[in-house]
């Protein structure tokens, strides 16, 4: 039997993500951000796969703080671009990580391209009592020609999930959470924790 820690660190300071995950987690666990535990060191993300990067982040925090910890890494994988921007989604258009620039670059690359199929893929790595686990969530959809909507973050304004006619940036947060890549990965994480 693994002893479930009541306190779990989510290795992020992204307030949008924290809000999304907190909504899904409910009261089952006490979620702490890096800020909450006073962790200010920059966490490396040196690898070329979502799995390796997520695991590196979770282990990095655990090894320095002793807190059980999970970390996520997400990429937008566009079929016509052979999976680009993928692991480089945040810094697609440069190290200043500007969403508007990333979207601009993406739309330029897809200019005139008929195949608009894309998916978001989230990998969550959990380091719990010294053991490592991976969880994955994906959502398929299409990239539209120009941004639509103001909520959300990242590529939300240009992504319409299959079965809907709104972009992630036009949807209420609760709806996005219920169908999103991150929502699915978090649900798997929560199911796992509850079974321990
Ligand atoms: P991260 O690994 O969650 O930091 O995600 C890397 C990058 O993927 C972000 O900087 C965003 O550009 C993009 N991204 C991740 N999740 C989402 C999402 O839910 N909507 C839109 N873009 C996202």
Coordinates of C-alpha atoms and ligand atoms in Angstrom, one line a residue:
X1 CA 0.0 0.0 0.0
X2 CA 1.3 3.4 -0.9
X3 CA 0.7 6.1 1.6
X4 CA -1.2 8.9 -0.2
X5 CA 0.2 12.2 0.7
X6 CA -2.4 14.8 1.5
X7 CA -0.1 17.4 0.2
X8 CA 0.9 17.2 -3.4
X9 CA 3.1 19.6 -5.3
X10 CA 2.2 20.5 -8.8
X11 CA 5.5 21.6 -10.3
X12 CA 4.2 24.7 -11.9
X13 CA 3.7 28.4 -11.3
X14 CA 1.3 28.8 -14.3
X15 CA -1.8 30.2 -12.7
X16 CA -4.0 29.2 -15.6
X17 CA -2.9 25.5 -15.3
X18 CA -3.2 25.6 -11.5
X19 CA -6.8 26.8 -11.8
X20 CA -7.7 24.1 -14.3
X21 CA -6.1 21.3 -12.3
X22 CA -7.5 22.6 -9.0
X23 CA -11.0 22.5 -10.5
X24 CA -10.6 18.9 -11.5
X25 CA -9.0 17.8 -8.3
X26 CA -11.6 19.2 -6.0
X27 CA -11.0 18.8 -2.3
X28 CA -9.5 15.3 -2.6
X29 CA -5.9 16.6 -2.3
X30 CA -4.2 19.7 -1.1
X31 CA -2.4 21.0 -4.1
X32 CA 0.7 23.1 -3.6
X33 CA 2.4 25.2 -6.3
X34 CA 6.1 25.8 -6.5
X35 CA 5.4 29.2 -5.2
X36 CA 3.5 27.8 -2.2
X37 CA 6.5 25.7 -1.1
X38 CA 9.0 28.6 -1.8
X39 CA 10.7 26.7 -4.6
X40 CA 12.2 29.4 -6.9
X41 CA 15.0 27.5 -8.7
X42 CA 14.5 27.1 -12.5
X43 CA 13.6 23.6 -13.4
X44 CA 15.4 22.2 -16.4
X45 CA 13.5 20.8 -19.4
X46 CA 16.3 19.4 -21.5
X47 CA 14.7 16.5 -23.3
X48 CA 13.0 16.1 -26.7
X49 CA 9.9 14.1 -25.5
X50 CA 7.0 15.2 -23.3
X51 CA 7.5 12.1 -21.1
X52 CA 11.2 12.7 -20.4
X53 CA 10.6 16.4 -19.7
X54 CA 7.7 15.8 -17.3
X55 CA 9.7 13.1 -15.4
X56 CA 12.7 15.3 -15.2
X57 CA 10.6 18.1 -13.6
X58 CA 8.9 15.9 -11.1
X59 CA 12.1 14.2 -10.0
X60 CA 13.9 17.5 -9.8
X61 CA 11.4 19.0 -7.3
X62 CA 11.1 15.7 -5.3
X63 CA 14.9 15.3 -5.0
X64 CA 15.3 18.9 -3.7
X65 CA 12.2 19.2 -1.5
X66 CA 11.1 15.7 -0.5
X67 CA 7.6 16.5 -1.5
X68 CA 5.7 14.0 -3.6
X69 CA 5.3 15.8 -6.8
X70 CA 3.7 15.7 -10.3
X71 CA 4.7 17.7 -13.3
X72 CA 3.1 18.0 -16.7
X73 CA 4.3 18.7 -20.2
X74 CA 2.0 19.4 -23.0
X75 CA 2.5 19.8 -26.8
X76 CA 0.3 20.7 -29.7
X77 CA 0.9 18.1 -32.4
X78 CA -0.1 19.1 -35.9
X79 CA -0.5 16.3 -38.4
X80 CA 0.5 18.2 -41.5
X81 CA 3.7 19.5 -39.7
X82 CA 4.8 16.0 -38.6
X83 CA 3.9 16.6 -35.0
X84 CA 5.3 20.1 -34.8
X85 CA 5.4 22.2 -32.6
X86 CA 5.2 19.3 -30.1
X87 CA 7.7 19.5 -27.3
X88 CA 8.6 23.0 -28.6
X89 CA 5.1 24.4 -28.3
X90 CA 5.9 27.1 -25.7
X91 CA 8.9 28.4 -27.5
X92 CA 7.8 27.7 -31.1
X93 CA 8.4 31.3 -32.2
X94 CA 11.3 32.1 -29.8
X95 CA 12.5 31.9 -26.3
X96 CA 10.2 34.8 -25.1
X97 CA 7.4 32.2 -25.3
X98 CA 4.7 34.6 -26.7
X99 CA 1.5 32.9 -27.5
X100 CA 0.5 35.4 -30.1
X101 CA 3.8 34.9 -31.9
X102 CA 3.5 31.1 -31.7
X103 CA 0.0 31.2 -33.2
X104 CA 1.2 33.5 -35.9
X105 CA 4.0 31.1 -36.8
X106 CA 1.7 28.2 -36.7
X107 CA -0.9 29.8 -39.0
X108 CA 1.8 30.9 -41.4
X109 CA 3.1 27.3 -41.7
X110 CA -0.4 26.1 -42.2
X111 CA -1.3 28.7 -44.8
X112 CA -2.9 26.9 -47.8
X113 CA -2.6 23.5 -46.0
X114 CA -5.8 21.6 -46.2
X115 CA -5.1 19.0 -43.5
X116 CA -5.9 21.0 -40.2
X117 CA -5.8 17.9 -38.0
X118 CA -4.1 18.4 -34.7
X119 CA -4.1 17.2 -31.1
X120 CA -3.0 18.4 -27.7
X121 CA -1.2 15.8 -25.8
X122 CA -0.4 16.1 -22.0
X123 CA 1.9 13.8 -20.1
X124 CA 1.9 13.9 -16.4
X125 CA 4.8 12.4 -14.4
X126 CA 4.2 11.6 -10.8
X127 CA 6.9 10.8 -8.3
X128 CA 5.2 9.3 -5.3
X129 CA 7.0 7.9 -2.3
X130 CA 10.1 7.4 -4.5
X131 CA 8.3 5.6 -7.4
X132 CA 7.6 7.1 -10.8
X133 CA 4.4 6.9 -12.9
X134 CA 3.2 8.4 -16.2
X135 CA -0.3 9.4 -17.3
X136 CA -1.4 10.7 -20.7
X137 CA -4.3 12.6 -22.1
X138 CA -5.1 13.7 -25.6
X139 CA -7.8 15.7 -27.4
X140 CA -8.1 15.7 -31.2
X141 CA -9.3 18.7 -33.2
X142 CA -8.6 21.2 -35.9
X143 CA -6.6 24.3 -36.3
X144 CA -8.7 27.2 -37.7
X145 CA -7.5 30.0 -40.0
X146 CA -7.5 32.8 -37.6
X147 CA -7.8 33.2 -33.8
X148 CA -11.2 33.2 -32.2
X149 CA -12.1 33.8 -28.5
X150 CA -10.3 35.4 -25.5
X151 CA -10.3 32.9 -22.7
X152 CA -7.7 30.2 -22.1
X153 CA -4.1 30.5 -23.1
X154 CA -1.5 29.3 -25.5
X155 CA -3.0 27.9 -28.7
X156 CA -6.6 27.9 -27.4
X157 CA -7.9 30.6 -29.8
X158 CA -7.0 28.5 -32.9
X159 CA -8.0 25.0 -31.7
X160 CA -11.5 23.6 -32.1
X161 CA -11.9 20.2 -30.5
X162 CA -13.7 17.5 -32.5
X163 CA -17.4 17.4 -31.9
X164 CA -17.6 21.2 -31.0
X165 CA -17.9 24.4 -33.0
X166 CA -16.1 26.7 -30.6
X167 CA -12.4 27.1 -29.9
X168 CA -11.0 26.3 -26.5
X169 CA -10.7 30.1 -26.0
X170 CA -14.5 30.5 -26.6
X171 CA -15.6 27.8 -24.2
X172 CA -16.4 28.1 -20.5
X173 CA -13.4 26.8 -18.5
X174 CA -15.5 24.0 -17.0
X175 CA -16.3 22.7 -20.5
X176 CA -12.7 22.8 -21.6
X177 CA -11.6 21.0 -18.4
X178 CA -14.1 18.3 -19.0
X179 CA -12.8 17.4 -22.5
X180 CA -9.2 18.6 -22.5
X181 CA -6.0 16.7 -22.8
X182 CA -4.9 18.0 -19.4
X183 CA -8.3 17.2 -17.9
X184 CA -8.0 13.6 -19.1
X185 CA -4.4 13.2 -17.9
X186 CA -5.4 14.7 -14.5
X187 CA -8.4 12.4 -14.2
X188 CA -6.1 9.4 -14.8
X189 CA -3.7 10.7 -12.1
X190 CA -6.6 11.3 -9.6
X191 CA -8.1 7.8 -10.3
X192 CA -4.7 6.3 -9.7
X193 CA -4.2 8.2 -6.4
X194 CA -7.6 7.2 -5.2
X195 CA -6.9 3.5 -5.8
X196 CA -3.7 3.4 -3.7
Ligands
LIG1 P1 3.1 23.2 -20.9 O1 3.9 22.0 -21.0 O2 1.8 22.9 -20.3 O3 3.8 24.4 -20.3 O4 2.7 23.6 -22.4 C1 3.6 24.0 -23.4 C2 2.9 24.9 -24.3 O5 1.8 24.2 -25.0 C3 2.3 26.1 -23.7 O6 3.2 27.2 -23.5 C4 1.2 26.5 -24.6 O7 1.7 27.2 -25.7 C5 0.7 25.1 -25.1 N1 -0.4 24.6 -24.4 C6 -0.4 23.7 -23.3 N2 -1.6 23.5 -22.8 C7 -2.4 24.2 -23.6 C8 -3.8 24.4 -23.6 O8 -4.6 23.8 -22.8 N3 -4.3 25.2 -24.5 C9 -3.5 25.9 -25.4 N4 -2.2 25.8 -25.5 C10 -1.7 24.9 -24.6

